[in-house]
mmCIF file of C-alpha atoms in Angstrom:
data_model
loop_
_atom_site.group_PDB
_atom_site.id
_atom_site.type_symbol
_atom_site.label_atom_id
_atom_site.label_comp_id
_atom_site.label_asym_id
_atom_site.label_seq_id
_atom_site.Cartn_x
_atom_site.Cartn_y
_atom_site.Cartn_z
ATOM 1 C CA LEU A 1 -111.637 9.130 -39.000
ATOM 2 C CA ASP A 2 -113.262 5.710 -39.454
ATOM 3 C CA MET A 3 -116.043 3.768 -37.773
ATOM 4 C CA LEU A 4 -114.968 0.239 -36.872
ATOM 5 C CA GLY A 5 -117.040 -2.513 -35.297
ATOM 6 C CA VAL A 6 -116.868 -6.171 -34.261
ATOM 7 C CA PRO A 7 -115.260 -7.262 -37.573
ATOM 8 C CA GLY A 8 -112.323 -4.901 -36.868
ATOM 9 C CA GLY A 9 -110.342 -3.155 -39.581
ATOM 10 C CA GLU A 10 -107.637 -0.547 -40.102
ATOM 11 C CA VAL A 11 -107.510 3.236 -39.913
ATOM 12 C CA HIS A 12 -104.712 5.141 -41.706
ATOM 13 C CA SER A 13 -103.536 8.754 -41.558
ATOM 14 C CA PRO A 14 -102.198 10.494 -44.680
ATOM 15 C CA ASP A 15 -98.598 10.269 -43.370
ATOM 16 C CA GLY A 16 -98.752 6.495 -42.783
ATOM 17 C CA ALA A 17 -99.659 6.206 -39.090
ATOM 18 C CA SER A 18 -102.212 3.456 -38.565
ATOM 19 C CA VAL A 19 -104.283 1.476 -36.085
ATOM 20 C CA GLU A 20 -105.157 -2.154 -36.783
ATOM 21 C CA VAL A 21 -108.119 -3.475 -34.802
ATOM 22 C CA PRO A 22 -108.485 -7.279 -34.886
ATOM 23 C CA GLU A 23 -111.841 -8.987 -35.116
ATOM 24 C CA GLY A 24 -113.518 -9.183 -31.718
ATOM 25 C CA ALA A 25 -111.548 -6.326 -30.164
ATOM 26 C CA LEU A 26 -114.731 -4.205 -30.206
ATOM 27 C CA ASP A 27 -118.211 -5.177 -29.095
ATOM 28 C CA ALA A 28 -119.847 -2.170 -30.812
ATOM 29 C CA GLY A 29 -119.070 0.493 -33.387
ATOM 30 C CA VAL A 30 -116.350 2.960 -32.414
ATOM 31 C CA THR A 31 -114.983 5.932 -34.358
ATOM 32 C CA ILE A 32 -111.157 5.810 -34.489
ATOM 33 C CA ARG A 33 -109.359 9.088 -35.267
ATOM 34 C CA ILE A 34 -105.644 9.643 -35.931
ATOM 35 C CA ALA A 35 -104.380 13.239 -35.877
ATOM 36 C CA ILE A 36 -101.140 15.037 -35.136
ATOM 37 C CA ASP A 37 -102.382 16.877 -32.058
ATOM 38 C CA SER A 38 -100.471 17.281 -28.788
ATOM 39 C CA GLY A 39 -103.274 19.225 -27.087
ATOM 40 C CA GLY A 40 -103.782 17.808 -23.606
ATOM 41 C CA ALA A 41 -100.835 15.408 -23.828
ATOM 42 C CA PRO A 42 -98.620 15.174 -20.738
ATOM 43 C CA PRO A 43 -95.117 16.629 -21.073
ATOM 44 C CA LEU A 44 -92.381 14.239 -22.141
ATOM 45 C CA PRO A 45 -90.089 13.171 -19.294
ATOM 46 C CA THR A 46 -86.586 14.526 -18.904
ATOM 47 C CA GLY A 47 -84.188 12.813 -21.296
ATOM 48 C CA LEU A 48 -86.800 12.346 -24.047
ATOM 49 C CA ARG A 49 -87.716 14.635 -26.908
ATOM 50 C CA PRO A 50 -90.119 14.095 -29.787
ATOM 51 C CA ALA A 51 -88.528 13.142 -33.107
ATOM 52 C CA GLY A 52 -91.721 14.053 -34.940
ATOM 53 C CA GLY A 53 -95.310 14.934 -34.221
ATOM 54 C CA ILE A 54 -97.343 13.729 -31.266
ATOM 55 C CA TYR A 55 -100.340 11.739 -32.478
ATOM 56 C CA ALA A 56 -103.686 11.820 -30.696
ATOM 57 C CA ILE A 57 -105.296 8.463 -31.495
ATOM 58 C CA THR A 58 -108.816 8.434 -30.124
ATOM 59 C CA PRO A 59 -110.937 7.519 -28.333
ATOM 60 C CA HIS A 60 -108.445 7.976 -25.476
ATOM 61 C CA ALA A 61 -108.311 5.318 -22.764
ATOM 62 C CA ARG A 62 -111.095 3.183 -24.280
ATOM 63 C CA PRO A 63 -110.258 -0.448 -23.453
ATOM 64 C CA PHE A 64 -110.302 -3.079 -26.191
ATOM 65 C CA GLN A 65 -111.196 -6.734 -25.685
ATOM 66 C CA ARG A 66 -108.084 -7.712 -27.666
ATOM 67 C CA ALA A 67 -104.874 -5.758 -28.249
ATOM 68 C CA VAL A 68 -104.777 -3.382 -31.216
ATOM 69 C CA THR A 69 -101.644 -2.551 -33.223
ATOM 70 C CA VAL A 70 -100.490 1.062 -33.525
ATOM 71 C CA ARG A 71 -97.908 1.943 -36.194
ATOM 72 C CA LEU A 72 -96.063 5.252 -36.553
ATOM 73 C CA PRO A 73 -93.665 6.206 -39.349
ATOM 74 C CA LEU A 74 -90.086 6.899 -38.305
ATOM 75 C CA PRO A 75 -89.220 10.542 -38.972
ATOM 76 C CA ALA A 76 -85.942 11.457 -40.649
ATOM 77 C CA THR A 77 -83.672 12.611 -37.850
ATOM 78 C CA THR A 78 -79.989 12.628 -36.979
ATOM 79 C CA LEU A 79 -79.076 10.873 -33.753
ATOM 80 C CA ALA A 80 -76.018 11.174 -31.541
ATOM 81 C CA ALA A 81 -74.113 7.979 -30.725
ATOM 82 C CA ASN A 82 -75.905 7.691 -27.345
ATOM 83 C CA GLU A 83 -79.422 8.310 -28.722
ATOM 84 C CA SER A 84 -82.072 5.961 -30.094
ATOM 85 C CA LEU A 85 -85.620 6.193 -31.398
ATOM 86 C CA VAL A 86 -88.413 4.793 -29.222
ATOM 87 C CA LEU A 87 -92.191 4.464 -29.540
ATOM 88 C CA LEU A 88 -93.920 6.255 -26.656
ATOM 89 C CA HIS A 89 -97.526 6.073 -25.393
ATOM 90 C CA ALA A 90 -99.431 8.224 -22.864
ATOM 91 C CA GLN A 91 -102.944 8.377 -21.459
ATOM 92 C CA PRO A 92 -104.878 11.464 -20.316
ATOM 93 C CA ASP A 93 -103.638 12.485 -16.853
ATOM 94 C CA GLY A 94 -100.888 9.875 -17.191
ATOM 95 C CA SER A 95 -97.242 9.670 -18.007
ATOM 96 C CA TRP A 96 -95.358 8.458 -21.067
ATOM 97 C CA ALA A 97 -94.284 4.831 -21.342
ATOM 98 C CA THR A 98 -91.739 3.393 -23.774
ATOM 99 C CA LEU A 99 -93.344 0.641 -25.840
ATOM 100 C CA ARG A 100 -90.313 -0.415 -27.877
ATOM 101 C CA ASP A 101 -87.012 0.708 -29.386
ATOM 102 C CA ALA A 102 -86.461 1.152 -33.107
ATOM 103 C CA GLU A 103 -84.241 -1.348 -34.856
ATOM 104 C CA PRO A 104 -81.832 -0.333 -37.653
ATOM 105 C CA GLY A 105 -83.647 -0.316 -40.968
ATOM 106 C CA ASP A 106 -87.130 0.130 -39.465
ATOM 107 C CA ALA A 107 -89.435 2.389 -41.472
ATOM 108 C CA MET A 108 -92.250 2.115 -38.919
ATOM 109 C CA LEU A 109 -92.465 1.529 -35.188
ATOM 110 C CA GLU A 110 -95.355 -0.633 -34.041
ATOM 111 C CA ALA A 111 -96.673 -1.980 -30.775
ATOM 112 C CA GLU A 112 -99.731 -3.779 -29.484
ATOM 113 C CA VAL A 113 -101.732 -1.784 -26.937
ATOM 114 C CA ASP A 114 -104.936 -2.274 -24.953
ATOM 115 C CA THR A 115 -105.973 1.397 -25.076
ATOM 116 C CA LEU A 116 -105.463 4.374 -27.353
ATOM 117 C CA GLY A 117 -104.092 7.779 -26.336
ATOM 118 C CA TRP A 118 -101.121 9.878 -27.418
ATOM 119 C CA PHE A 119 -98.260 8.282 -29.323
ATOM 120 C CA THR A 120 -94.988 9.656 -30.623
ATOM 121 C CA VAL A 121 -91.601 8.535 -31.837
ATOM 122 C CA GLY A 122 -89.173 9.978 -29.330
ATOM 123 C CA VAL A 123 -85.449 10.368 -29.053
ATOM 124 C CA ALA A 124 -84.085 8.725 -25.906
ATOM 125 C CA ARG A 125 -80.655 9.632 -24.607
ATOM 126 C CA ARG A 126 -78.881 6.589 -23.193
ATOM 127 C CA ALA A 127 -76.235 6.774 -20.500
ATOM 128 C CA GLN A 128 -72.759 6.315 -21.882
ATOM 129 C CA ALA A 129 -70.646 3.607 -20.336
ATOM 130 C CA LEU A 130 -67.525 4.680 -18.495
ATOM 131 C CA ALA A 131 -64.277 3.780 -20.156
ATOM 132 C CA THR A 132 -62.752 0.713 -18.555
ATOM 133 C CA THR A 133 -59.215 0.513 -17.270
ATOM 134 C CA THR A 134 -57.131 -2.436 -16.149
ATOM 135 C CA SER A 135 -57.295 -1.131 -12.573
ATOM 136 C CA PRO A 136 -59.835 1.041 -10.808
ATOM 137 C CA ILE A 137 -59.390 4.750 -11.158
ATOM 138 C CA ALA A 138 -56.862 5.699 -8.511
ATOM 139 C CA TYR A 139 -54.990 8.845 -7.633
ATOM 140 C CA THR A 140 -52.343 10.145 -5.290
ATOM 141 C CA ARG A 141 -52.431 13.574 -3.763
ATOM 142 C CA SER A 142 -49.976 15.811 -2.021
ATOM 143 C CA LEU A 143 -50.322 19.196 -0.360
ATOM 144 C CA ASP A 144 -47.408 21.661 -0.252
ATOM 145 C CA CYS A 145 -47.752 24.631 2.109
ATOM 146 C CA GLY A 146 -44.359 26.097 1.276
ATOM 147 C CA ALA A 147 -42.079 26.935 4.236
ATOM 148 C CA GLN A 148 -44.710 26.227 6.904
ATOM 149 C CA SER A 149 -46.242 22.978 8.124
ATOM 150 C CA CYS A 150 -49.721 22.402 6.603
ATOM 151 C CA SER A 151 -51.010 20.771 9.803
ATOM 152 C CA ALA A 152 -49.990 23.726 11.964
ATOM 153 C CA ALA A 153 -51.040 26.465 9.546
ATOM 154 C CA LEU A 154 -53.460 29.120 10.773
ATOM 155 C CA GLY A 155 -55.048 31.963 8.837
ATOM 156 C CA THR A 156 -54.423 32.466 5.163
ATOM 157 C CA VAL A 157 -52.144 29.851 3.636
ATOM 158 C CA SER A 158 -50.858 29.636 0.074
ATOM 159 C CA ALA A 159 -50.817 25.981 -0.848
ATOM 160 C CA THR A 160 -50.547 23.791 -3.914
ATOM 161 C CA LEU A 161 -52.681 20.655 -4.165
ATOM 162 C CA THR A 162 -51.401 18.148 -6.702
ATOM 163 C CA ILE A 163 -53.487 15.167 -7.848
ATOM 164 C CA VAL A 164 -52.064 12.515 -10.131
ATOM 165 C CA SER A 165 -54.409 9.886 -11.585
ATOM 166 C CA ASN A 166 -53.803 6.469 -13.103
ATOM 167 C CA GLY A 167 -55.090 7.661 -16.460
ATOM 168 C CA GLY A 168 -58.736 6.670 -15.977
ATOM 169 C CA VAL A 169 -60.917 8.452 -18.486
ATOM 170 C CA PHE A 170 -64.388 9.784 -17.780
ATOM 171 C CA PRO A 171 -66.800 10.501 -20.636
ATOM 172 C CA SER A 172 -66.994 14.107 -21.726
#
């Protein structure tokens, strides 16, 4: 909790999250607060989950005259091959937006924003690419209705449907 004014400055939380306000971003004194507090935050969209705490950085939705830099520490987490860490931002009565992806070796995620609100490092699940084959996935099919003709069959019919593919592989 720090009061910043026209000269700008930085506010830090004990775990390393910070807000850097450049000179001229404020025209008057403003109290900046950083807390792990998800109260009132909108739910994360499908396909995203928090990797750590959700930070309430206030005052929410207050516009700055110049962009401010928000930094969040990357939490220790294990990711699947199709997952990545992303910095997310939301406003009251708003939705979450991805600000940037983490790069290998990052210790912090940072982004310039025009307003404060809720921030979190999230885990995004990326779509896996389909395996490629030299030809499109193709198949042949045949239907065997035993001793009777399939096209003339009425009522209950015992049949065997056989599908043979070209070996195309879909992700599991």
